[in-house]
mmCIF file of C-alpha atoms in Angstrom:
data_model
loop_
_atom_site.group_PDB
_atom_site.id
_atom_site.type_symbol
_atom_site.label_atom_id
_atom_site.label_comp_id
_atom_site.label_asym_id
_atom_site.label_seq_id
_atom_site.Cartn_x
_atom_site.Cartn_y
_atom_site.Cartn_z
ATOM 1 C CA MET A 1 24.309 -8.842 -47.162
ATOM 2 C CA ALA A 2 25.087 -5.210 -48.048
ATOM 3 C CA LYS A 3 22.674 -5.389 -50.987
ATOM 4 C CA GLU A 4 19.976 -6.753 -48.699
ATOM 5 C CA GLY A 5 20.570 -3.899 -46.245
ATOM 6 C CA VAL A 6 20.211 -1.309 -49.036
ATOM 7 C CA GLU A 7 16.963 -2.934 -50.187
ATOM 8 C CA LYS A 8 15.614 -2.839 -46.619
ATOM 9 C CA ALA A 9 16.529 0.825 -46.260
ATOM 10 C CA GLU A 10 14.817 1.721 -49.573
ATOM 11 C CA GLU A 11 11.739 -0.277 -48.601
ATOM 12 C CA THR A 12 11.522 1.489 -45.249
ATOM 13 C CA GLU A 13 11.958 4.938 -46.785
ATOM 14 C CA GLN A 14 9.056 4.175 -49.113
ATOM 15 C CA MET A 15 7.005 3.012 -46.126
ATOM 16 C CA ILE A 16 7.743 6.215 -44.219
ATOM 17 C CA GLU A 17 6.780 8.318 -47.246
ATOM 18 C CA LYS A 18 3.474 6.451 -47.507
ATOM 19 C CA GLU A 19 2.790 7.018 -43.814
ATOM 20 C CA ALA A 20 3.566 10.716 -44.214
ATOM 21 C CA VAL A 21 0.846 10.999 -46.865
ATOM 22 C CA LYS A 22 -1.690 9.596 -44.405
ATOM 23 C CA GLU A 23 -0.776 12.099 -41.684
ATOM 24 C CA PRO A 24 -2.635 15.407 -41.298
ATOM 25 C CA ALA A 25 -1.027 18.370 -42.998
ATOM 26 C CA GLU A 26 -0.394 20.027 -39.642
ATOM 27 C CA GLY A 27 1.946 17.199 -38.651
ATOM 28 C CA GLY A 28 -0.163 16.212 -35.636
ATOM 29 C CA GLY A 29 0.636 12.494 -35.686
ATOM 30 C CA GLY A 30 -0.297 9.563 -37.864
ATOM 31 C CA SER A 31 -3.883 8.867 -36.811
ATOM 32 C CA HIS A 32 -6.322 8.268 -39.644
ATOM 33 C CA ARG A 33 -9.621 6.579 -40.408
ATOM 34 C CA LEU A 34 -10.010 3.118 -41.840
ATOM 35 C CA GLY A 35 -13.701 2.733 -42.485
ATOM 36 C CA ASP A 36 -15.484 4.133 -39.426
ATOM 37 C CA ALA A 37 -12.698 3.423 -36.907
ATOM 38 C CA GLN A 38 -10.158 6.133 -36.161
ATOM 39 C CA GLU A 39 -6.748 4.624 -35.562
ATOM 40 C CA MET A 40 -3.364 5.610 -34.163
ATOM 41 C CA ARG A 41 0.212 4.363 -34.016
ATOM 42 C CA ALA A 42 1.289 2.557 -30.868
ATOM 43 C CA VAL A 43 4.114 0.357 -29.619
ATOM 44 C CA VAL A 44 2.717 -3.119 -28.960
ATOM 45 C CA LEU A 45 4.365 -5.828 -26.862
ATOM 46 C CA ALA A 46 3.184 -9.059 -28.472
ATOM 47 C CA GLY A 47 4.515 -11.325 -25.717
ATOM 48 C CA PHE A 48 7.089 -11.310 -22.937
ATOM 49 C CA GLY A 49 10.673 -11.809 -24.026
ATOM 50 C CA GLY A 50 13.296 -10.112 -26.146
ATOM 51 C CA LEU A 51 13.320 -6.983 -28.264
ATOM 52 C CA ASN A 52 11.698 -8.839 -31.163
ATOM 53 C CA LYS A 53 8.420 -8.836 -29.197
ATOM 54 C CA LEU A 54 8.015 -5.094 -29.784
ATOM 55 C CA ARG A 55 6.323 -3.633 -32.864
ATOM 56 C CA VAL A 56 4.785 -0.331 -33.887
ATOM 57 C CA THR A 57 1.304 -0.976 -35.232
ATOM 58 C CA ARG A 58 -2.109 0.591 -35.759
ATOM 59 C CA LYS A 59 -4.683 0.378 -32.991
ATOM 60 C CA ALA A 60 -8.141 1.786 -32.451
ATOM 61 C CA MET A 61 -7.916 5.211 -30.866
ATOM 62 C CA PRO A 62 -9.354 5.297 -27.319
ATOM 63 C CA GLU A 63 -12.056 7.721 -26.246
ATOM 64 C CA PRO A 64 -12.292 9.193 -22.733
ATOM 65 C CA GLN A 65 -14.632 7.596 -20.228
ATOM 66 C CA ASP A 66 -16.231 9.373 -17.281
ATOM 67 C CA GLY A 67 -13.500 11.160 -15.324
ATOM 68 C CA GLU A 68 -10.828 10.706 -18.004
ATOM 69 C CA LEU A 69 -8.889 13.018 -20.320
ATOM 70 C CA LYS A 70 -7.904 12.202 -23.879
ATOM 71 C CA ILE A 71 -4.325 13.332 -24.557
ATOM 72 C CA ARG A 72 -2.637 13.767 -27.926
ATOM 73 C CA VAL A 73 0.789 12.443 -26.927
ATOM 74 C CA LYS A 74 3.927 14.354 -27.837
ATOM 75 C CA ALA A 75 6.526 12.435 -25.792
ATOM 76 C CA CYS A 76 6.731 9.331 -23.586
ATOM 77 C CA GLY A 77 9.180 8.404 -20.833
ATOM 78 C CA LEU A 78 11.163 5.172 -21.005
ATOM 79 C CA ASN A 79 12.069 3.672 -17.621
ATOM 80 C CA PHE A 80 13.946 0.579 -16.489
ATOM 81 C CA ILE A 81 10.644 -0.870 -15.262
ATOM 82 C CA ASP A 82 9.504 -0.901 -18.910
ATOM 83 C CA LEU A 83 12.402 -3.200 -19.728
ATOM 84 C CA MET A 84 11.407 -5.503 -16.868
ATOM 85 C CA VAL A 85 7.792 -5.491 -18.069
ATOM 86 C CA ARG A 86 8.939 -6.491 -21.549
ATOM 87 C CA GLN A 87 10.769 -9.469 -20.098
ATOM 88 C CA GLY A 88 7.839 -10.411 -17.859
ATOM 89 C CA ASN A 89 10.216 -9.852 -14.943
ATOM 90 C CA ILE A 90 7.593 -8.368 -12.589
ATOM 91 C CA ASP A 91 5.007 -9.695 -10.152
ATOM 92 C CA ASN A 92 1.617 -10.467 -11.700
ATOM 93 C CA PRO A 93 2.430 -9.243 -15.223
ATOM 94 C CA PRO A 94 -0.568 -8.219 -17.344
ATOM 95 C CA LYS A 95 -1.717 -10.236 -20.324
ATOM 96 C CA THR A 96 -0.201 -9.561 -23.724
ATOM 97 C CA PRO A 97 -0.519 -8.067 -26.257
ATOM 98 C CA LEU A 98 -0.292 -4.715 -24.505
ATOM 99 C CA VAL A 99 0.957 -1.172 -25.060
ATOM 100 C CA PRO A 100 3.780 -0.436 -22.575
ATOM 101 C CA GLY A 101 4.614 2.838 -20.883
ATOM 102 C CA PHE A 102 3.607 4.644 -17.684
ATOM 103 C CA GLU A 103 4.152 8.356 -18.365
ATOM 104 C CA CYS A 104 3.697 10.832 -21.182
ATOM 105 C CA SER A 105 3.186 14.467 -22.068
ATOM 106 C CA GLY A 106 0.981 16.085 -24.651
ATOM 107 C CA ILE A 107 -2.089 18.216 -25.316
ATOM 108 C CA VAL A 108 -5.608 17.645 -23.997
ATOM 109 C CA GLU A 109 -7.792 16.699 -26.944
ATOM 110 C CA ALA A 110 -11.080 15.757 -25.254
ATOM 111 C CA LEU A 111 -12.667 15.650 -21.798
ATOM 112 C CA GLY A 112 -14.765 12.869 -20.359
ATOM 113 C CA ASP A 113 -17.865 13.586 -18.297
ATOM 114 C CA SER A 114 -17.348 15.154 -14.847
ATOM 115 C CA VAL A 115 -13.802 16.302 -15.645
ATOM 116 C CA LYS A 116 -13.018 19.683 -14.102
ATOM 117 C CA GLY A 117 -9.922 21.854 -13.957
ATOM 118 C CA PHE A 118 -8.735 21.153 -17.511
ATOM 119 C CA GLU A 119 -9.599 22.504 -20.946
ATOM 120 C CA ILE A 120 -9.035 21.252 -24.462
ATOM 121 C CA GLY A 121 -5.636 22.521 -25.571
ATOM 122 C CA ASP A 122 -3.974 22.356 -22.137
ATOM 123 C CA ARG A 123 -0.359 21.193 -22.123
ATOM 124 C CA VAL A 124 -0.121 18.319 -19.660
ATOM 125 C CA MET A 125 1.966 15.440 -18.330
ATOM 126 C CA ALA A 126 0.395 12.277 -16.995
ATOM 127 C CA PHE A 127 0.812 8.900 -15.378
ATOM 128 C CA VAL A 128 -0.808 6.083 -17.337
ATOM 129 C CA ASN A 129 -1.413 2.522 -16.132
ATOM 130 C CA TYR A 130 0.217 1.073 -19.279
ATOM 131 C CA ASN A 131 -0.721 2.312 -22.800
ATOM 132 C CA ALA A 132 1.507 5.425 -22.718
ATOM 133 C CA TRP A 133 3.584 4.570 -25.814
ATOM 134 C CA ALA A 134 0.965 5.648 -28.327
ATOM 135 C CA GLU A 135 -0.169 8.712 -30.222
ATOM 136 C CA VAL A 136 -3.253 9.052 -28.024
ATOM 137 C CA VAL A 137 -3.946 7.990 -24.435
ATOM 138 C CA CYS A 138 -6.869 8.272 -22.049
ATOM 139 C CA THR A 139 -6.195 8.409 -18.314
ATOM 140 C CA PRO A 140 -8.119 9.458 -15.178
ATOM 141 C CA VAL A 141 -7.957 13.139 -14.334
ATOM 142 C CA GLU A 142 -6.315 12.451 -10.968
ATOM 143 C CA PHE A 143 -3.160 11.315 -12.819
ATOM 144 C CA VAL A 144 -2.866 14.407 -15.040
ATOM 145 C CA TYR A 145 -0.950 17.626 -14.295
ATOM 146 C CA LYS A 146 -0.564 20.906 -16.168
ATOM 147 C CA VAL A 147 2.882 21.635 -17.581
ATOM 148 C CA PRO A 148 4.693 24.952 -16.969
ATOM 149 C CA ASP A 149 4.825 27.163 -20.052
ATOM 150 C CA ASP A 150 8.608 26.975 -20.374
ATOM 151 C CA MET A 151 8.844 23.181 -19.908
ATOM 152 C CA SER A 152 9.274 21.269 -23.171
ATOM 153 C CA PHE A 153 7.252 18.138 -23.900
ATOM 154 C CA SER A 154 10.385 16.002 -23.669
ATOM 155 C CA GLU A 155 11.185 17.463 -20.247
ATOM 156 C CA ALA A 156 7.588 16.943 -19.163
ATOM 157 C CA ALA A 157 7.720 13.279 -20.162
ATOM 158 C CA ALA A 158 10.944 12.927 -18.154
ATOM 159 C CA PHE A 159 9.472 14.549 -15.067
ATOM 160 C CA PRO A 160 6.728 12.459 -13.371
ATOM 161 C CA VAL A 161 8.277 9.058 -12.604
ATOM 162 C CA ASN A 162 11.822 10.219 -11.897
ATOM 163 C CA PHE A 163 11.179 13.296 -9.806
ATOM 164 C CA VAL A 164 8.187 12.008 -7.874
ATOM 165 C CA THR A 165 10.101 8.809 -7.022
ATOM 166 C CA ALA A 166 13.131 10.805 -5.880
ATOM 167 C CA TYR A 167 11.069 13.280 -3.856
ATOM 168 C CA MET A 168 8.952 10.629 -2.155
ATOM 169 C CA MET A 169 11.985 8.592 -1.101
ATOM 170 C CA LEU A 170 14.010 11.542 0.159
ATOM 171 C CA PHE A 171 11.365 13.611 1.896
ATOM 172 C CA GLU A 172 8.363 11.370 2.610
ATOM 173 C CA VAL A 173 10.135 8.096 3.490
ATOM 174 C CA ALA A 174 13.633 9.077 4.659
ATOM 175 C CA ASN A 175 12.891 12.605 5.958
ATOM 176 C CA LEU A 176 15.974 14.253 4.415
ATOM 177 C CA ARG A 177 17.179 17.212 6.456
ATOM 178 C CA GLU A 178 20.078 19.656 6.564
ATOM 179 C CA GLY A 179 23.487 18.088 7.094
ATOM 180 C CA MET A 180 22.509 14.519 6.187
ATOM 181 C CA SER A 181 24.249 12.198 3.727
ATOM 182 C CA VAL A 182 22.819 10.080 0.888
ATOM 183 C CA LEU A 183 24.172 7.163 -1.148
ATOM 184 C CA VAL A 184 22.419 6.700 -4.490
ATOM 185 C CA HIS A 185 23.155 3.942 -6.983
ATOM 186 C CA SER A 186 22.923 4.538 -10.752
ATOM 187 C CA ALA A 187 23.621 8.212 -10.145
ATOM 188 C CA GLY A 188 23.736 8.880 -13.879
ATOM 189 C CA GLY A 189 20.206 7.587 -14.531
ATOM 190 C CA GLY A 190 16.975 9.558 -14.506
ATOM 191 C CA VAL A 191 16.132 8.938 -10.844
ATOM 192 C CA GLY A 192 19.763 9.338 -9.797
ATOM 193 C CA GLN A 193 20.004 12.767 -11.386
ATOM 194 C CA ALA A 194 16.654 13.785 -9.857
ATOM 195 C CA VAL A 195 17.927 12.676 -6.423
ATOM 196 C CA ALA A 196 21.101 14.733 -6.852
ATOM 197 C CA GLN A 197 19.148 17.849 -7.828
ATOM 198 C CA LEU A 198 16.671 17.526 -4.967
ATOM 199 C CA CYS A 199 19.480 16.990 -2.461
ATOM 200 C CA SER A 200 20.976 20.280 -3.628
ATOM 201 C CA THR A 201 17.823 22.078 -2.425
ATOM 202 C CA VAL A 202 18.689 21.167 1.193
ATOM 203 C CA PRO A 203 21.736 22.817 2.828
ATOM 204 C CA ASN A 204 24.873 20.786 3.483
ATOM 205 C CA VAL A 205 23.687 17.444 2.129
ATOM 206 C CA THR A 206 26.500 15.110 1.059
ATOM 207 C CA VAL A 207 25.681 12.879 -1.926
ATOM 208 C CA PHE A 208 27.662 9.720 -2.619
ATOM 209 C CA GLY A 209 26.942 8.231 -6.032
ATOM 210 C CA THR A 210 27.893 5.095 -7.941
ATOM 211 C CA ALA A 211 27.905 4.983 -11.742
ATOM 212 C CA SER A 212 29.745 3.472 -14.686
ATOM 213 C CA THR A 213 33.116 5.157 -15.154
ATOM 214 C CA PHE A 214 32.299 6.503 -18.631
ATOM 215 C CA LYS A 215 29.542 8.637 -17.044
ATOM 216 C CA HIS A 216 31.736 10.206 -14.393
ATOM 217 C CA GLU A 217 32.890 13.218 -16.394
ATOM 218 C CA ALA A 218 29.314 14.148 -17.311
ATOM 219 C CA ILE A 219 27.819 13.849 -13.822
ATOM 220 C CA LYS A 220 30.749 14.640 -11.520
ATOM 221 C CA ASP A 221 29.373 18.075 -10.619
ATOM 222 C CA SER A 222 25.959 16.715 -9.596
ATOM 223 C CA VAL A 223 27.207 14.682 -6.616
ATOM 224 C CA THR A 224 29.741 15.223 -3.838
ATOM 225 C CA HIS A 225 31.622 11.923 -4.203
ATOM 226 C CA LEU A 226 31.439 9.582 -7.200
ATOM 227 C CA PHE A 227 32.546 5.941 -7.341
ATOM 228 C CA ASP A 228 32.800 3.264 -10.001
ATOM 229 C CA ARG A 229 29.732 1.018 -9.771
ATOM 230 C CA ASN A 230 32.016 -2.052 -9.910
ATOM 231 C CA ALA A 231 34.452 -0.865 -7.234
ATOM 232 C CA ASP A 232 34.334 -1.522 -3.488
ATOM 233 C CA TYR A 233 32.236 1.536 -2.766
ATOM 234 C CA VAL A 234 31.625 0.459 0.851
ATOM 235 C CA GLN A 235 35.257 1.025 1.762
ATOM 236 C CA GLU A 236 35.376 4.235 -0.285
ATOM 237 C CA VAL A 237 32.379 5.657 1.583
ATOM 238 C CA LYS A 238 33.741 4.644 4.991
ATOM 239 C CA ARG A 239 37.105 6.172 4.146
ATOM 240 C CA ILE A 240 35.340 9.519 3.729
ATOM 241 C CA SER A 241 32.629 9.034 6.369
ATOM 242 C CA ALA A 242 33.587 6.439 8.970
ATOM 243 C CA GLU A 243 30.045 6.298 10.380
ATOM 244 C CA GLY A 244 28.505 5.716 6.984
ATOM 245 C CA VAL A 245 25.476 7.532 5.548
ATOM 246 C CA ASP A 246 21.986 8.521 6.657
ATOM 247 C CA ILE A 247 20.114 7.351 3.548
ATOM 248 C CA VAL A 248 20.771 4.595 0.997
ATOM 249 C CA LEU A 249 18.695 4.553 -2.212
ATOM 250 C CA ASP A 250 19.083 1.185 -3.924
ATOM 251 C CA CYS A 251 17.696 0.303 -7.354
ATOM 252 C CA LEU A 252 20.038 -2.668 -7.811
ATOM 253 C CA CYS A 253 19.166 -5.193 -5.062
ATOM 254 C CA GLY A 254 21.199 -8.411 -4.785
ATOM 255 C CA ASP A 255 24.353 -8.117 -2.707
ATOM 256 C CA ASN A 256 23.962 -4.329 -2.646
ATOM 257 C CA THR A 257 21.225 -4.748 -0.036
ATOM 258 C CA GLY A 258 23.644 -6.055 2.573
ATOM 259 C CA LYS A 259 26.244 -3.476 1.617
ATOM 260 C CA GLY A 260 23.700 -0.680 1.914
ATOM 261 C CA LEU A 261 22.520 -1.798 5.347
ATOM 262 C CA SER A 262 26.121 -2.039 6.547
ATOM 263 C CA LEU A 263 26.681 1.603 5.546
ATOM 264 C CA LEU A 264 23.734 3.022 7.475
ATOM 265 C CA LYS A 265 24.333 5.246 10.452
ATOM 266 C CA PRO A 266 22.132 4.754 13.529
ATOM 267 C CA LEU A 267 18.610 5.996 12.631
ATOM 268 C CA GLY A 268 19.563 5.685 8.954
ATOM 269 C CA THR A 269 17.111 4.525 6.264
ATOM 270 C CA TYR A 270 17.738 2.025 3.457
ATOM 271 C CA ILE A 271 15.165 2.187 0.634
ATOM 272 C CA LEU A 272 14.861 -0.415 -2.115
ATOM 273 C CA TYR A 273 13.083 0.942 -5.191
ATOM 274 C CA GLY A 274 14.190 -1.437 -7.946
ATOM 275 C CA SER A 275 15.995 -4.667 -8.749
ATOM 276 C CA SER A 276 17.922 -4.014 -11.947
ATOM 277 C CA ASN A 277 20.548 -6.621 -11.032
ATOM 278 C CA MET A 278 17.963 -9.226 -12.052
ATOM 279 C CA VAL A 279 18.247 -8.019 -15.649
ATOM 280 C CA THR A 280 21.369 -9.376 -17.305
ATOM 281 C CA GLY A 281 20.381 -10.635 -20.757
ATOM 282 C CA GLU A 282 17.755 -9.646 -23.300
ATOM 283 C CA THR A 283 15.185 -12.062 -21.877
ATOM 284 C CA LYS A 284 14.175 -13.070 -18.366
ATOM 285 C CA SER A 285 16.834 -15.181 -16.670
ATOM 286 C CA PHE A 286 15.889 -17.551 -13.874
ATOM 287 C CA PHE A 287 19.578 -17.785 -12.961
ATOM 288 C CA SER A 288 19.896 -13.999 -12.569
ATOM 289 C CA PHE A 289 16.699 -13.901 -10.513
ATOM 290 C CA ALA A 290 17.876 -16.729 -8.256
ATOM 291 C CA LYS A 291 21.360 -15.215 -7.866
ATOM 292 C CA SER A 292 19.958 -11.810 -6.977
ATOM 293 C CA TRP A 293 17.519 -13.337 -4.489
ATOM 294 C CA TRP A 294 20.241 -15.477 -2.914
ATOM 295 C CA GLN A 295 22.597 -12.510 -2.514
ATOM 296 C CA VAL A 296 20.020 -10.409 -0.683
ATOM 297 C CA GLU A 297 20.972 -10.343 2.975
ATOM 298 C CA LYS A 298 18.241 -11.888 5.071
ATOM 299 C CA VAL A 299 16.988 -9.080 7.289
ATOM 300 C CA ASN A 300 16.789 -9.817 11.013
ATOM 301 C CA PRO A 301 14.237 -7.492 12.701
ATOM 302 C CA ILE A 302 16.020 -7.908 16.037
ATOM 303 C CA LYS A 303 19.255 -6.698 14.436
ATOM 304 C CA LEU A 304 17.444 -3.670 12.994
ATOM 305 C CA TYR A 305 16.092 -2.921 16.472
ATOM 306 C CA GLU A 306 19.501 -3.252 18.088
ATOM 307 C CA GLU A 307 21.267 -1.123 15.473
ATOM 308 C CA ASN A 308 18.505 1.514 15.147
ATOM 309 C CA LYS A 309 18.212 1.101 11.387
ATOM 310 C CA VAL A 310 15.211 1.409 9.074
ATOM 311 C CA ILE A 311 14.605 -0.647 5.933
ATOM 312 C CA ALA A 312 11.881 0.369 3.488
ATOM 313 C CA GLY A 313 10.621 -0.200 -0.031
ATOM 314 C CA PHE A 314 9.081 2.224 -2.512
ATOM 315 C CA SER A 315 7.038 1.577 -5.651
ATOM 316 C CA LEU A 316 5.495 4.693 -7.178
ATOM 317 C CA LEU A 317 3.321 2.763 -9.638
ATOM 318 C CA ASN A 318 1.824 0.597 -6.904
ATOM 319 C CA LEU A 319 1.228 3.671 -4.763
ATOM 320 C CA LEU A 320 -0.653 5.316 -7.633
ATOM 321 C CA PHE A 321 -2.531 2.504 -9.307
ATOM 322 C CA LYS A 322 -3.042 -0.070 -6.538
ATOM 323 C CA GLN A 323 -2.968 1.846 -3.272
ATOM 324 C CA GLY A 324 -4.980 4.925 -4.228
ATOM 325 C CA ARG A 325 -2.568 7.679 -3.209
ATOM 326 C CA ALA A 326 -3.156 9.960 -6.204
ATOM 327 C CA GLY A 327 -4.003 12.868 -3.889
ATOM 328 C CA LEU A 328 -0.664 12.582 -2.090
ATOM 329 C CA ILE A 329 1.199 12.422 -5.408
ATOM 330 C CA ARG A 330 -0.608 15.515 -6.717
ATOM 331 C CA GLY A 331 0.673 17.484 -3.741
ATOM 332 C CA VAL A 332 4.211 16.267 -4.464
ATOM 333 C CA VAL A 333 3.937 17.188 -8.157
ATOM 334 C CA ASP A 334 2.797 20.688 -7.171
ATOM 335 C CA LYS A 335 5.891 21.088 -4.975
ATOM 336 C CA LEU A 336 8.152 19.791 -7.726
ATOM 337 C CA ILE A 337 6.675 22.148 -10.304
ATOM 338 C CA GLY A 338 7.334 24.960 -7.836
ATOM 339 C CA LEU A 339 10.983 23.901 -7.661
ATOM 340 C CA TYR A 340 11.123 23.746 -11.461
ATOM 341 C CA ASN A 341 9.692 27.264 -11.743
ATOM 342 C CA GLN A 342 12.344 28.438 -9.266
ATOM 343 C CA LYS A 343 15.029 26.890 -11.549
ATOM 344 C CA LYS A 344 16.116 24.518 -8.757
ATOM 345 C CA VAL A 345 15.383 21.298 -10.662
ATOM 346 C CA LYS A 346 15.345 20.427 -14.351
ATOM 347 C CA PRO A 347 14.880 17.008 -15.982
ATOM 348 C CA VAL A 348 17.985 15.619 -17.676
ATOM 349 C CA VAL A 349 17.042 14.203 -21.089
ATOM 350 C CA ASP A 350 19.558 11.754 -22.498
ATOM 351 C CA SER A 351 18.151 11.270 -26.001
ATOM 352 C CA LEU A 352 15.029 11.350 -28.179
ATOM 353 C CA TRP A 353 13.823 8.315 -30.163
ATOM 354 C CA ALA A 354 11.002 7.717 -32.615
ATOM 355 C CA LEU A 355 8.392 5.101 -31.697
ATOM 356 C CA GLU A 356 9.893 2.913 -34.420
ATOM 357 C CA GLU A 357 13.259 3.132 -32.650
ATOM 358 C CA VAL A 358 11.942 1.675 -29.397
ATOM 359 C CA LYS A 359 14.137 -1.438 -29.639
ATOM 360 C CA GLU A 360 17.306 0.624 -29.916
ATOM 361 C CA ALA A 361 16.154 2.870 -27.069
ATOM 362 C CA MET A 362 15.522 -0.150 -24.873
ATOM 363 C CA GLN A 363 18.931 -1.576 -25.740
ATOM 364 C CA ARG A 364 20.548 1.697 -24.654
ATOM 365 C CA ILE A 365 18.867 1.586 -21.250
ATOM 366 C CA HIS A 366 19.674 -2.137 -20.935
ATOM 367 C CA ASP A 367 23.350 -1.327 -21.576
ATOM 368 C CA ARG A 368 23.130 1.408 -18.902
ATOM 369 C CA GLY A 369 24.333 3.813 -21.565
ATOM 370 C CA ASN A 370 22.003 6.699 -20.720
ATOM 371 C CA ILE A 371 22.724 9.796 -18.677
ATOM 372 C CA GLY A 372 19.301 10.986 -17.604
ATOM 373 C CA LYS A 373 16.048 10.025 -19.308
ATOM 374 C CA LEU A 374 15.342 8.350 -22.641
ATOM 375 C CA ILE A 375 12.316 9.808 -24.412
ATOM 376 C CA LEU A 376 10.118 8.412 -27.163
ATOM 377 C CA ASP A 377 9.270 11.401 -29.355
ATOM 378 C CA VAL A 378 6.014 10.572 -31.123
ATOM 379 C CA GLU A 379 6.623 13.082 -33.910
ATOM 380 C CA LYS A 380 10.267 12.201 -34.562
ATOM 381 C CA THR A 381 11.081 10.715 -37.970
ATOM 382 C CA PRO A 382 12.717 7.297 -37.530
ATOM 383 C CA THR A 383 16.071 6.265 -38.938
ATOM 384 C CA PRO A 384 15.159 3.950 -41.878
ATOM 385 C CA LEU A 385 17.058 0.843 -40.763
ATOM 386 C CA MET A 386 15.558 1.098 -37.296
ATOM 387 C CA ALA A 387 12.030 1.646 -38.577
ATOM 388 C CA ASN A 388 12.220 -1.400 -40.820
ATOM 389 C CA ASP A 389 12.773 -3.632 -37.814
ATOM 390 C CA SER A 390 10.063 -2.184 -35.571
ATOM 391 C CA THR A 391 7.135 -1.345 -37.845
ATOM 392 C CA GLU A 392 4.436 -3.932 -38.391
ATOM 393 C CA THR A 393 0.845 -3.678 -39.551
ATOM 394 C CA SER A 394 -0.478 -6.600 -37.514
ATOM 395 C CA GLU A 395 -1.594 -5.793 -33.974
ATOM 396 C CA ALA A 396 -1.122 -9.435 -33.024
ATOM 397 C CA GLY A 397 2.617 -8.988 -33.486
ATOM 398 C CA GLU A 398 3.128 -12.350 -35.158
ATOM 399 C CA GLU A 399 6.384 -11.246 -36.688
ATOM 400 C CA GLU A 400 9.334 -13.366 -37.641
ATOM 401 C CA GLU A 401 12.061 -13.777 -35.055
ATOM 402 C CA ASP A 402 14.982 -11.389 -35.474
ATOM 403 C CA HIS A 403 17.891 -13.077 -37.202
ATOM 404 C CA GLU A 404 20.851 -13.507 -34.948
ATOM 405 C CA GLY A 405 23.402 -10.786 -35.533
ATOM 406 C CA ASP A 406 20.997 -8.408 -37.304
ATOM 407 C CA SER A 407 21.282 -5.897 -34.500
ATOM 408 C CA GLU A 408 24.986 -5.583 -35.139
ATOM 409 C CA ASN A 409 24.280 -4.157 -38.586
ATOM 410 C CA LYS A 410 21.945 -1.418 -37.368
ATOM 411 C CA GLU A 411 23.152 2.046 -36.517
ATOM 412 C CA ARG A 412 22.217 3.549 -33.188
ATOM 413 C CA THR A 413 21.726 7.164 -34.098
ATOM 414 C CA PRO A 414 19.299 8.828 -31.686
ATOM 415 C CA PHE A 415 18.908 12.556 -31.420
ATOM 416 C CA ILE A 416 21.115 13.373 -28.419
ATOM 417 C CA GLN A 417 20.118 16.496 -26.569
#
C-alpha cells in the first residue's frame, strides 16, 4: 500500500511538471490551445453524489457575449450551498456535468458589446450563475464589482456571498438598529463572521452565537455571548436575556426553527437562509431530509399575529439570478465596500486550496472545520496526493469510484492564512 502511494505521488508530480510546461511563462494560469480551441482548467461535477463526482479537467474557454465581461479568475469562494449542489440537495438542480461555484475574483480580460464602466485589466469580484470554479468565467456586467486596491483576490472572493447575505438579512429584512440583539448560528462560518462584523457597526448590538467548541477560542472576541452548537442554547440565551432576542439568523433549519421562533421578542424577526442540517453524510440522505422537514415547527399565522413575530426567508442567489434584483445588490455592495475602506469589515479567510484540492476543501466545510471562508486559489500548486485524486482529462468525468478508505491515506494540508 505504501509503495502504491509513493508511485501515485511520483506520477502526480510528473503530471504537475508537464502541466507547468504548458502554462504561460508569466504564470497566468494553465490555459492553452489544442488545435484551434483555447482551453482552460475547471472543476467539473460529473453527476450528483459524493466527492468522487468532482474532477479538474480541460474545457473550452468561454468568450463574452453582449453585456458580459470575461474574467481571468484568481480565486473562487466555496460555500455550503456548493456542497448541497454537489449532492443534488437543492430544488430544481441543473443538469450535469456542470462547473460549480457562484463567486470569484480576478482580472477583466475582455469586454462584450455594450459593456460600460469597466476596462481590461480591472481587478474585480463577481457573482456567477454556476461556472465560477474555472480559470476563466464570463458573467453579465450587472454582477461584477470593482475591487478596492488594498483588497487581496482571496479576500475579494470571500466577500460577495457572505457579506451581501449578512447585510441584506440584518438591514434590509430585519431592520437592525441600535440596542437590538441578534442570535446567529454557525458563528464561526463565513456568513457568521460577516454578521458579527456588521453588527459591530451599530451601537450597542448584542450578538449571541452558536459554534462548535473548538472554534470558540478563535471567534470569542467577535460576538458578545458564545454557546456550544450542541448545547441547550435556548436556556442559555434566556438566562442572559429573559425576553429573548430581536433577530434570529438560522442556516440550520430542522428543530432550530421552533427554537428560534420561541426566542423572538415581540416584533422580532426570524430569518431562515439555509438548511445545513439536511447534510449529514457525503451523499444526499432522504432520511436526513425527512427528519429535518419533520422537526420544522409548523408555523401558525394566527400565532404569529397574536405574538407579533415575523418569519422570513432569504436566498441571495435566487434574488440575483431569478428575481432580477441586481440593482439592489449593487447598492449593497457599494455600501459594503465603503465599510471595508473604513476598516470596519474585513473578510475572514480560513484557508486556500488549489483547484485539484477541491475534494479536501469540500470535506473541510462538510466537517464544519472552517473558521471563515474557504477559497479555491486558481494559481496555487496542489499537494501531489490530492492532485492525483482530483485531476482527470475527460470532461465527461467517467472516473473510477474512489476506493473505500483512500481518503484516510491523504493528507489535508491546505495553506492556512
